[in-house]
């Protein structure tokens, strides 16, 4: 009974905590796994079987096991770009985290390299020779987030171990415009003995412990309650400890040090400070941040019980750049630091493929199941467009070519009239039926239309046959008549709009006979 009650409360807590950050997004996908699983942080992970139709599930070799979530993965051997799509709120801020744990799942002992994309943007080239994770924070431009892995080298097949998306308060990390993403390099809580994440951190950021350097000291905060109510809202558990120096003549030095992948510049850095004890009337603590030898910040006076954030945005650094936190002349107490986040700033984010084309492609995907396996931005990043389209180089690319030759498409063509930048439509050798749609005639850029070897019926719409620029192939459609006069009588498939030319064709001869 007691256990049940406890379980119930625990469950309620999980549900409540999931809801409180949701209305928003809190999605945890254990790639390559089936079913769902709740981890020690109350995070509910779900398998990816319902989310993606290509790729194959694998398990890492047992001596490379990290945890249940990171031990399964999905690998992609057939297609160059493979994407997960997750619904999100347009204009909302999210944290996206992707983990790769190769674990010699294929027994080849050759960890692959491949590219990671999000929302049509290049993110990074992934080197999987060690298990690694990447995290981005950004403002979503569409209603769907896509995360894709793309093959770049022959025989090096992309894979993915887990994917997480969490909503973040829009006020957090807001010193960077909505057209840029922050790619996390480090997030460290000084003095922590374990990683702090959800549920201590509502956005499920992972605050890692680190060895505090030689000559530095760990201090625990005396405050019984810590107010972390700053825009970035770091967890109380992270602010509970700080590092400091033995006296005011010593300072804290931070280097960017060795990172497992090349740093992308410029950078965005958040420092988190908090006074660790109630100061008496003779004590003061005040310090400044230096970049290399140059003082950068004004004096910072941390408060007891309330966190202070200090950010530096768009900073050009090198791997040798050092930050120093140095006591000011009047300070009786040494400098301290509770936590730090270091990000690189992305290039300007793309707005994605032109929305008319996205909608047109969606109507094709809704009409033909076989096309639904393609996900993510259709055109971007170049050259990783979907296999069956070609795009131009516009900043918001247009789809110029639709290559659905021999795709085993069956049924009628949907209305994709808004894809009006199309120059080539190749539907050769499918099983398409019904009338050739009128709207094809409104595509003013169309130069080639291959309808050959299908089951189209009726006649070629006037709007198409009038276009002398257009090269139409329509052979191999036994039900299609290319001359009005030779059309079979039973045109029951015809749409109302098509009646107009038919009526004309009948009326005019009658008039002449009269
Ligand atoms: C796992 O075992 C293989 C041999 O079976 C060995 O080559 C490899 O180094 C081991 N990896 C780890 C992480 O222990
Ligand atoms: C991948 O990472 C490993 C170790 O981290 C490194 O030795 C190797 O050179 C990297 N590969 C490439 C192509 O950068
Ligand atoms: C880490 O420290 C906290 C208190 O600071 C303690 O409650 C917790 O048990 C420690 N965890 C580990 C893994 O040592
Ligand atoms: C500050 O601490 C360092 C190392 O503990 C020591 O060498 C130095 O003498 C101290 N300076 C003062 C002014 O106490
Ligand atoms: C303030 O605290 C320091 C260190 O605890 C102590 O040395 C000093 O005497 C105190 N001063 C007053 C006025 O209480
Ligand atoms: C701490 O924050 C609270 C609420 O934001 C505020 O009322 C209080 O004055 C702050 N305390 C200090 C020392 O700044
Ligand atoms: C970053 O700084 C560079 C010059 O140092 C400037 O050209 C660029 O516009 C800045 N970017 C942002 C996002 O502020
Ligand atoms: C995306 O759209 C916004 C607003 O419409 C615009 O300010 C921004 O420059 C566009 N970005 C690109 C890369 O075209
Ligand atoms: C073509 O599609 C039909 C159903 O529309 C399916 O039964 C058939 O297996 C498909 N053929 C190929 C080669 O994919
Ligand atoms: C072609 O489509 C028709 C219906 O439009 C269907 O009856 C037939 O089985 C399809 N043939 C193939 C080979 O898919
Ligand atoms: C096709 O869709 C467009 C817009 O998406 C619409 O304006 C047009 O009326 C539709 N045509 C037909 C025949 O439904
Ligand atoms: C269509 O008409 C042209 C001449 O008007 C003729 O040469 C051609 O064979 C006709 N095609 C069909 C399929 O009847």
XYZ file of C-alpha atoms and ligand atoms in Angstrom:
682
model
C 0.000 0.000 0.000
C 2.670 2.452 1.070
C 4.755 1.512 -1.920
C 1.795 1.958 -4.226
C 1.079 5.374 -2.819
C 4.689 6.323 -3.209
C 4.657 5.050 -6.766
C 1.538 7.047 -7.477
C 3.060 10.210 -6.067
C 6.209 9.547 -8.005
C 4.193 9.055 -11.179
C 2.235 12.220 -10.531
C 5.447 14.092 -10.001
C 6.786 12.793 -13.278
C 3.618 13.769 -15.083
C 3.515 17.171 -13.414
C 7.115 17.923 -14.139
C 6.697 16.843 -17.736
C 3.639 19.009 -18.112
C 5.110 22.024 -16.383
C 7.820 22.346 -18.993
C 5.444 21.229 -21.696
C 2.482 22.688 -23.379
C 5.930 22.812 -24.815
C 8.227 20.032 -25.922
C 10.040 17.410 -23.877
C 10.878 14.580 -26.230
C 13.446 11.859 -25.485
C 14.084 9.335 -28.226
C 16.128 6.202 -27.655
C 17.139 5.479 -31.236
C 17.133 1.835 -32.259
C 15.129 0.815 -29.166
C 11.557 -0.331 -28.946
C 9.080 0.393 -26.191
C 9.626 3.005 -23.527
C 11.847 3.253 -20.500
C 12.064 5.619 -17.537
C 15.591 6.420 -16.410
C 16.957 7.370 -12.970
C 16.204 11.062 -13.691
C 12.512 10.298 -14.365
C 13.037 10.974 -18.049
C 10.786 8.782 -20.190
C 12.570 7.523 -23.289
C 10.680 6.104 -26.236
C 11.903 3.960 -29.111
C 12.048 5.425 -32.600
C 10.172 2.745 -34.564
C 7.164 4.988 -35.116
C 9.224 8.028 -36.019
C 11.401 6.839 -38.833
C 10.923 4.244 -41.525
C 14.463 3.769 -42.774
C 17.614 2.626 -40.989
C 18.314 -0.523 -38.991
C 18.491 -0.999 -35.202
C 21.746 -2.180 -33.653
C 23.257 -2.687 -30.200
C 26.799 -1.724 -29.204
C 29.262 -4.443 -28.174
C 28.785 -5.222 -24.509
C 32.181 -3.946 -23.378
C 31.305 -0.517 -24.864
C 28.069 -0.276 -22.923
C 27.398 3.138 -21.356
C 23.738 3.007 -20.400
C 20.555 1.499 -21.705
C 19.722 4.569 -23.804
C 23.153 4.866 -25.410
C 23.558 1.159 -26.097
C 21.067 1.003 -28.955
C 21.362 2.985 -32.138
C 19.904 3.271 -35.613
C 22.266 3.090 -38.589
C 21.514 4.235 -42.131
C 23.073 2.450 -45.061
C 20.817 3.267 -47.994
C 20.120 6.962 -48.114
C 22.439 9.952 -47.938
C 20.249 12.081 -45.617
C 18.199 10.561 -42.788
C 16.027 12.702 -40.585
C 13.908 12.682 -37.484
C 11.043 15.181 -37.369
C 9.647 16.446 -34.097
C 6.741 18.790 -33.683
C 7.608 22.046 -31.987
C 6.249 25.515 -31.486
C 7.080 28.002 -34.206
C 9.092 30.808 -32.609
C 9.728 28.754 -29.465
C 13.213 28.256 -28.042
C 14.516 24.713 -27.788
C 17.483 22.720 -26.650
C 18.336 19.841 -28.995
C 20.815 17.166 -27.913
C 22.118 14.301 -30.017
C 24.320 11.450 -28.751
C 26.551 9.146 -30.794
C 27.996 5.992 -29.253
C 29.550 3.804 -31.943
C 30.545 0.949 -29.618
C 31.758 -1.126 -32.576
C 28.133 -2.124 -33.227
C 29.057 -3.397 -36.684
C 32.166 -5.285 -35.568
C 34.293 -3.355 -38.074
C 36.218 -1.246 -35.545
C 35.989 1.713 -37.926
C 34.055 4.537 -36.281
C 32.459 6.501 -39.115
C 32.483 10.234 -39.783
C 29.390 11.929 -41.147
C 27.515 15.219 -41.011
C 24.862 16.353 -38.578
C 22.148 18.785 -39.736
C 19.252 20.516 -38.018
C 16.360 22.355 -39.665
C 18.215 22.534 -42.964
C 21.396 23.898 -41.352
C 24.784 22.240 -41.236
C 25.667 21.586 -37.572
C 28.960 19.709 -37.402
C 30.955 16.835 -38.850
C 30.665 14.035 -36.317
C 33.782 12.018 -35.473
C 32.537 8.933 -33.652
C 35.906 7.580 -32.524
C 34.708 8.336 -29.014
C 31.164 8.565 -27.725
C 30.138 12.161 -28.011
C 27.160 14.457 -27.706
C 26.210 17.734 -29.313
C 23.755 20.281 -28.064
C 22.205 23.341 -29.687
C 19.896 26.051 -28.338
C 17.941 28.096 -30.863
C 14.619 29.596 -31.874
C 12.534 27.315 -34.091
C 11.437 28.828 -37.398
C 8.814 26.275 -38.429
C 6.326 23.998 -36.672
C 8.643 21.029 -37.001
C 12.234 20.446 -35.930
C 14.354 18.143 -38.031
C 17.596 16.485 -37.043
C 19.412 14.626 -39.804
C 22.553 12.575 -40.226
C 24.071 12.567 -43.702
C 26.621 10.245 -45.242
C 29.694 12.064 -46.530
C 32.204 9.270 -47.131
C 31.758 5.963 -48.930
C 31.199 3.041 -46.544
C 30.969 5.317 -43.510
C 27.366 4.956 -42.518
C 25.735 7.537 -40.299
C 24.017 6.427 -37.124
C 22.410 8.025 -34.077
C 22.074 6.812 -30.489
C 19.626 9.282 -28.961
C 17.841 12.519 -29.660
C 16.328 14.928 -27.138
C 14.330 18.119 -27.611
C 13.388 20.332 -24.649
C 11.627 23.670 -24.600
C 13.612 26.507 -23.053
C 12.182 29.741 -21.655
C 12.378 32.330 -24.452
C 14.032 34.798 -22.033
C 16.999 32.481 -21.589
C 20.065 32.898 -23.794
C 18.418 35.903 -25.371
C 21.518 38.028 -25.964
C 21.782 36.332 -29.305
C 19.327 37.052 -32.124
C 16.760 34.491 -33.333
C 18.760 33.881 -36.512
C 21.645 32.222 -34.650
C 22.003 28.956 -32.751
C 24.288 28.375 -29.776
C 26.328 25.177 -30.061
C 27.438 24.056 -26.630
C 31.121 23.436 -26.013
C 31.208 23.199 -22.194
C 28.696 23.487 -19.358
C 30.437 23.083 -16.040
C 29.328 23.420 -12.451
C 32.427 23.943 -10.272
C 32.548 21.761 -7.203
C 29.868 19.343 -8.414
C 30.451 15.679 -7.707
C 27.999 14.453 -10.371
C 26.213 15.701 -13.486
C 23.129 17.777 -12.703
C 20.278 17.642 -15.211
C 16.496 17.110 -15.192
C 14.570 17.299 -12.889
C 16.924 19.714 -11.059
C 17.233 21.596 -14.332
C 13.811 22.170 -15.910
C 15.373 22.514 -19.389
C 17.415 19.351 -18.803
C 20.732 21.020 -19.473
C 23.576 18.772 -18.323
C 25.917 20.569 -15.887
C 29.080 18.523 -15.671
C 31.475 18.262 -12.752
C 35.159 18.916 -13.336
C 38.371 18.655 -11.409
C 38.975 22.088 -10.015
C 42.556 23.009 -10.701
C 45.540 22.875 -8.411
C 45.624 25.695 -5.870
C 41.870 26.251 -6.181
C 39.317 25.450 -3.501
C 35.766 24.138 -3.518
C 33.328 26.153 -1.367
C 29.792 25.233 -0.467
C 27.173 27.953 -0.274
C 25.902 28.756 3.246
C 22.524 29.991 2.007
C 19.584 27.772 2.879
C 17.719 29.029 -0.178
C 19.338 30.104 -3.416
C 17.448 32.384 -5.747
C 18.463 31.394 -9.258
C 15.783 33.502 -10.853
C 17.964 34.987 -13.561
C 17.085 34.739 -17.270
C 19.053 31.523 -17.764
C 17.684 30.040 -14.539
C 20.566 27.757 -13.564
C 19.575 24.991 -11.134
C 20.008 25.640 -7.400
C 22.009 22.436 -7.111
C 24.617 23.888 -9.454
C 24.857 27.181 -7.551
C 25.272 25.333 -4.271
C 29.011 25.043 -4.853
C 31.685 27.325 -6.281
C 35.419 27.402 -6.694
C 37.630 30.074 -5.239
C 41.304 30.832 -4.601
C 43.103 30.785 -1.227
C 43.551 34.573 -1.146
C 42.991 37.755 -3.122
C 46.416 37.715 -4.735
C 45.540 34.499 -6.556
C 43.148 34.493 -9.475
C 41.079 31.908 -11.330
C 42.301 31.082 -14.831
C 40.162 29.312 -17.415
C 41.430 28.086 -20.760
C 39.382 26.697 -23.595
C 41.772 23.773 -23.487
C 41.365 20.627 -25.468
C 37.993 19.980 -26.958
C 37.174 16.799 -28.846
C 36.248 18.759 -31.962
C 37.323 22.016 -33.580
C 35.882 25.109 -31.938
C 33.740 27.200 -34.186
C 34.033 30.946 -33.617
C 32.781 33.378 -32.464
C 31.791 32.353 -28.945
C 29.121 33.100 -26.394
C 30.003 32.644 -22.735
C 27.914 32.738 -19.560
C 29.520 33.068 -16.134
C 27.433 32.333 -13.024
C 28.426 33.851 -9.684
C 26.920 33.783 -6.218
C 28.247 34.886 -2.822
C 28.811 31.827 -0.667
C 28.449 33.360 2.803
C 26.862 36.251 4.670
C 29.556 38.921 4.751
C 30.220 41.014 7.830
C 30.813 44.741 7.735
C 34.535 44.510 7.037
C 34.360 41.914 4.281
C 33.953 42.669 0.596
C 34.211 40.481 -2.481
C 34.620 42.071 -5.871
C 36.417 40.902 -8.990
C 36.748 41.494 -12.720
C 36.956 39.211 -15.717
C 40.074 39.606 -17.867
C 40.478 38.183 -21.331
C 44.154 37.349 -21.580
C 45.741 40.466 -20.078
C 42.892 42.875 -20.804
C 40.254 43.720 -18.196
C 36.924 42.950 -19.834
C 34.152 43.356 -17.263
C 33.396 46.044 -14.731
C 33.811 44.925 -11.097
C 31.345 42.156 -10.235
C 29.988 41.903 -6.678
C 28.187 38.587 -6.193
C 25.167 38.612 -3.884
C 24.439 36.213 -1.055
C 21.393 34.111 -1.933
C 20.905 35.513 -5.445
C 22.720 34.413 -8.586
C 24.471 36.852 -10.915
C 24.929 36.131 -14.612
C 27.573 37.713 -16.772
C 27.601 37.058 -20.501
C 30.044 37.727 -23.291
C 28.663 37.432 -26.792
C 30.253 37.234 -30.223
C 33.752 36.921 -28.831
C 36.520 35.974 -31.207
C 38.940 33.692 -29.418
C 41.685 31.239 -30.214
C 42.436 27.917 -28.550
C 45.049 29.828 -26.489
C 42.657 32.460 -25.159
C 42.497 32.544 -21.364
C 39.983 34.077 -19.010
C 41.108 35.299 -15.599
C 38.859 36.198 -12.689
C 40.860 38.631 -10.582
C 40.018 40.291 -7.258
C 39.772 44.083 -7.461
C 42.070 46.210 -5.325
C 39.533 46.838 -2.541
C 38.311 43.269 -2.218
C 39.090 41.499 1.046
C 37.903 38.139 -0.279
C 39.216 36.137 -3.240
C 37.352 35.727 -6.556
C 34.974 32.856 -7.076
C 32.979 31.179 -9.857
C 30.054 28.797 -9.595
C 29.409 27.708 -13.165
C 30.210 28.500 -16.771
C 28.711 27.779 -20.173
C 30.725 28.130 -23.354
C 29.008 28.073 -26.724
C 30.043 28.771 -30.255
C 27.663 30.867 -32.326
C 26.346 29.325 -35.522
C 26.279 30.954 -38.922
C 22.985 32.683 -39.717
C 20.264 30.044 -39.700
C 18.451 29.327 -42.908
C 14.759 30.033 -43.183
C 14.427 26.726 -45.023
C 13.083 25.747 -48.408
C 10.370 27.996 -49.846
C 7.124 27.233 -48.075
C 5.123 26.783 -51.309
C 7.426 23.954 -52.246
C 7.341 22.450 -48.762
C 3.533 22.368 -48.961
C 3.504 20.990 -52.493
C 5.913 18.216 -51.550
C 3.783 17.452 -48.526
C 0.729 16.959 -50.724
C 2.745 14.538 -52.871
C 3.874 12.693 -49.739
C 0.306 12.492 -48.484
C -0.803 11.061 -51.813
C 1.988 8.496 -52.212
C 3.120 6.431 -49.217
C 6.435 5.578 -50.810
C 7.475 9.255 -50.602
C 6.816 9.546 -46.878
C 10.209 8.171 -45.956
C 11.765 11.516 -46.803
C 11.945 13.942 -43.913
C 13.744 17.094 -42.900
C 14.216 20.151 -45.062
C 13.717 19.109 -48.710
C 16.558 21.193 -50.202
C 18.896 22.151 -47.365
C 21.652 22.070 -46.533
C 22.938 21.797 -50.100
C 23.730 19.369 -51.605
C 21.653 17.148 -49.305
C 18.306 17.557 -50.970
C 15.836 14.689 -51.092
C 16.813 12.126 -53.721
C 13.850 12.850 -55.986
C 14.063 16.632 -56.264
C 16.546 19.242 -57.392
C 16.686 22.737 -55.967
C 18.131 26.097 -56.961
C 20.584 28.212 -54.934
C 18.141 30.831 -53.665
C 18.536 31.716 -49.945
C 15.105 30.111 -49.573
C 15.598 27.467 -52.249
C 12.933 26.580 -54.803
C 12.374 23.070 -56.098
C 13.110 23.095 -59.824
C 12.941 19.426 -60.675
C 10.723 16.549 -59.603
C 12.227 13.185 -60.561
C 9.706 10.500 -59.774
C 10.657 8.199 -62.636
C 9.809 4.543 -61.775
C 8.653 5.191 -58.195
C 5.722 2.772 -58.489
C 3.292 5.638 -57.827
C -0.302 4.601 -58.113
C -3.470 6.713 -58.196
C -4.173 10.314 -59.082
C -1.789 13.227 -58.895
C -2.554 15.559 -55.971
C -2.671 19.321 -56.334
C 0.919 20.550 -56.131
C 0.253 23.688 -58.151
C 2.095 25.923 -55.680
C 5.436 24.368 -56.728
C 5.524 26.934 -59.483
C 9.307 27.064 -59.858
C 9.340 23.554 -61.317
C 11.132 23.267 -64.658
C 11.205 19.491 -64.968
C 8.545 17.015 -63.910
C 9.427 13.415 -64.625
C 6.662 10.948 -63.774
C 7.760 8.368 -66.328
C 6.981 4.693 -65.696
C 4.551 4.735 -62.796
C 0.939 3.659 -62.498
C -0.591 7.141 -62.274
C -4.203 7.359 -63.310
C -6.969 9.918 -63.698
C -6.810 13.074 -65.783
C -3.642 15.024 -66.406
C -4.244 17.926 -64.006
C -4.967 21.354 -65.420
C -2.717 23.117 -62.942
C 0.390 21.806 -64.712
C -0.450 24.384 -67.365
C -0.121 27.196 -64.828
C 3.497 26.317 -64.044
C 5.110 28.986 -66.136
C 8.662 27.713 -65.717
C 7.888 24.166 -66.795
C 10.069 23.004 -69.699
C 9.847 19.222 -69.559
C 6.904 17.098 -68.558
C 7.322 13.346 -68.845
C 4.059 11.493 -68.333
C 5.034 8.446 -70.394
C 4.146 4.886 -69.362
C 1.330 5.567 -66.927
C -2.426 5.115 -66.884
C -3.463 8.736 -67.429
C -6.833 9.183 -69.055
C -8.684 11.971 -70.805
C -6.760 14.453 -72.837
C -3.821 16.757 -72.333
C -5.283 20.011 -70.960
C -5.259 22.932 -73.390
C -3.281 24.965 -70.866
C -0.421 22.518 -71.384
C -0.637 21.914 -75.092
C -0.747 25.687 -75.666
C 2.698 26.105 -74.074
C 5.076 25.849 -77.009
C 8.137 26.030 -74.692
C 7.074 22.800 -73.066
C 8.346 19.411 -74.103
C 5.673 16.821 -73.201
C 6.126 13.051 -73.414
C 2.890 11.169 -73.039
C 3.428 7.895 -74.883
C 2.499 4.634 -73.220
C -0.740 5.936 -71.697
C -3.329 3.703 -73.377
C -6.248 5.669 -71.945
C -4.908 9.069 -72.926
C -6.009 10.703 -76.140
C -3.747 13.340 -77.518
C -6.306 14.697 -80.029
C -9.763 15.763 -78.861
C -11.323 14.151 -81.859
C -9.958 10.730 -81.062
C -10.952 10.770 -77.381
C -12.940 7.819 -76.138
C -16.533 8.796 -75.270
C -16.482 7.603 -71.694
C -14.745 10.505 -70.032
C -16.344 9.961 -66.674
C -13.105 10.867 -64.920
C -13.098 14.374 -66.230
C -13.350 17.223 -63.787
C -15.919 19.931 -64.238
C -13.346 22.492 -65.336
C -12.388 20.232 -68.205
C -15.920 20.382 -69.604
C -15.411 23.840 -70.959
C -13.192 22.898 -73.931
C -15.428 19.870 -74.627
C -18.535 22.019 -74.788
C -16.720 24.455 -77.044
C -15.653 21.645 -79.322
C -19.234 20.509 -79.674
C -20.817 23.933 -79.953
C -18.618 25.337 -82.627
C -19.268 22.645 -85.236
C -23.034 22.860 -84.530
C -22.915 26.585 -85.104
C -21.161 26.034 -88.398
C -23.659 23.439 -89.533
C -26.507 25.842 -88.783
C 36.155 -4.501 -26.266
O 36.648 -5.771 -26.655
C 37.413 -5.760 -27.855
C 37.833 -7.190 -28.144
O 36.738 -8.021 -28.034
C 38.629 -4.875 -27.665
O 39.356 -4.823 -28.876
C 38.194 -3.488 -27.279
O 39.317 -2.688 -27.005
C 37.310 -3.532 -26.033
N 36.834 -2.198 -25.773
C 36.728 -1.703 -24.566
C 36.182 -0.311 -24.444
O 37.031 -2.311 -23.585
C 38.667 11.532 -34.932
O 38.973 11.579 -33.543
C 40.106 10.812 -33.189
C 40.273 10.827 -31.680
O 39.446 11.740 -31.055
C 41.336 11.356 -33.883
O 42.450 10.559 -33.556
C 41.111 11.322 -35.389
O 42.204 11.949 -36.022
C 39.834 12.068 -35.751
N 39.601 11.891 -37.152
C 39.545 12.915 -37.990
C 39.387 12.587 -39.437
O 39.599 14.072 -37.606
C 27.320 14.725 -4.196
O 27.222 15.688 -3.199
C 25.936 15.855 -2.639
C 25.999 16.965 -1.619
O 26.843 17.973 -2.020
C 25.494 14.558 -2.005
O 24.186 14.697 -1.503
C 25.536 13.460 -3.045
O 25.240 12.224 -2.451
C 26.906 13.374 -3.673
N 26.852 12.422 -4.754
C 27.824 11.565 -4.996
C 27.644 10.664 -6.160
O 28.829 11.508 -4.300
C 48.194 33.441 -1.385
O 48.188 32.015 -1.494
C 49.332 31.481 -2.127
C 49.143 29.997 -2.267
O 48.428 29.449 -1.222
C 50.563 31.800 -1.294
O 51.720 31.316 -1.963
C 50.668 33.307 -1.148
O 51.730 33.639 -0.293
C 49.380 33.874 -0.577
N 49.461 35.323 -0.584
C 49.073 36.068 0.444
C 49.175 37.547 0.295
O 48.631 35.556 1.450
C 34.425 39.497 9.675
O 34.767 38.135 9.370
C 36.173 37.891 9.330
C 36.408 36.461 8.861
O 35.460 35.599 9.388
C 36.792 38.144 10.686
O 38.182 37.951 10.606
C 36.489 39.582 11.086
O 36.956 39.821 12.377
C 35.008 39.882 11.025
N 34.803 41.299 11.278
C 33.800 41.753 12.028
C 33.724 43.229 12.174
O 33.007 40.959 12.536
C 17.191 38.523 -4.442
O 16.109 38.411 -5.350
C 14.861 38.691 -4.768
C 13.776 38.408 -5.766
O 14.218 38.558 -7.063
C 14.833 40.145 -4.322
O 13.602 40.419 -3.693
C 15.978 40.358 -3.338
O 16.048 41.709 -2.987
C 17.306 39.928 -3.955
N 18.343 40.017 -2.962
C 19.496 40.614 -3.185
C 20.500 40.563 -2.079
O 19.751 41.135 -4.252
C 30.103 39.650 -34.405
O 31.190 40.524 -34.553
C 31.574 40.777 -35.885
C 32.790 41.658 -35.880
O 33.645 41.280 -34.861
C 30.415 41.438 -36.623
O 30.761 41.613 -37.960
C 29.180 40.549 -36.522
O 28.079 41.197 -37.110
C 28.875 40.223 -35.083
N 27.787 39.268 -35.064
C 26.761 39.369 -34.228
C 25.752 38.275 -34.305
O 26.642 40.272 -33.456
C 15.095 34.751 -42.497
O 13.943 35.558 -42.353
C 14.133 36.673 -41.485
C 12.812 37.361 -41.290
O 11.980 37.171 -42.360
C 15.194 37.582 -42.071
O 15.412 38.668 -41.214
C 16.486 36.794 -42.236
O 17.459 37.589 -42.866
C 16.255 35.551 -43.066
N 17.468 34.745 -43.023
C 18.071 34.301 -44.123
C 19.315 33.518 -43.927
O 17.639 34.534 -45.234
C 4.133 -1.116 -56.172
O 3.006 -0.698 -55.389
C 2.083 -1.727 -55.100
C 0.947 -1.119 -54.308
O 0.633 0.136 -54.773
C 2.787 -2.809 -54.296
O 1.885 -3.862 -54.081
C 3.995 -3.306 -55.059
O 4.707 -4.219 -54.263
C 4.915 -2.157 -55.407
N 6.020 -2.646 -56.236
C 7.274 -2.320 -55.998
C 8.296 -2.854 -56.932
O 7.601 -1.586 -55.087
C -2.269 0.417 -60.811
O -3.335 1.181 -60.246
C -4.586 0.533 -60.273
C -5.608 1.471 -59.675
O -5.389 2.762 -60.088
C -4.517 -0.750 -59.476
O -5.747 -1.429 -59.591
C -3.399 -1.613 -60.012
O -3.243 -2.748 -59.179
C -2.098 -0.855 -60.026
N -1.063 -1.661 -60.620
C 0.140 -1.802 -60.070
C 1.105 -2.667 -60.825
O 0.443 -1.281 -59.015
C -4.665 23.820 -55.889
O -4.104 24.434 -54.748
C -4.015 25.847 -54.869
C -3.321 26.402 -53.662
O -2.652 25.465 -52.950
C -5.407 26.437 -55.010
O -5.307 27.835 -55.158
C -6.082 25.825 -56.208
O -7.413 26.282 -56.283
C -6.089 24.331 -56.129
N -6.609 23.791 -57.378
C -7.532 22.832 -57.427
C -7.931 22.372 -58.769
O -8.000 22.367 -56.404
C -3.438 13.628 -83.605
O -3.639 14.418 -84.755
C -2.520 14.498 -85.612
C -2.870 15.414 -86.776
O -3.867 16.298 -86.410
C -2.165 13.107 -86.124
O -1.015 13.190 -86.945
C -1.908 12.195 -84.960
O -1.676 10.878 -85.402
C -3.083 12.190 -84.009
N -2.754 11.399 -82.859
C -3.550 10.517 -82.298
C -3.035 9.782 -81.099
O -4.644 10.298 -82.735
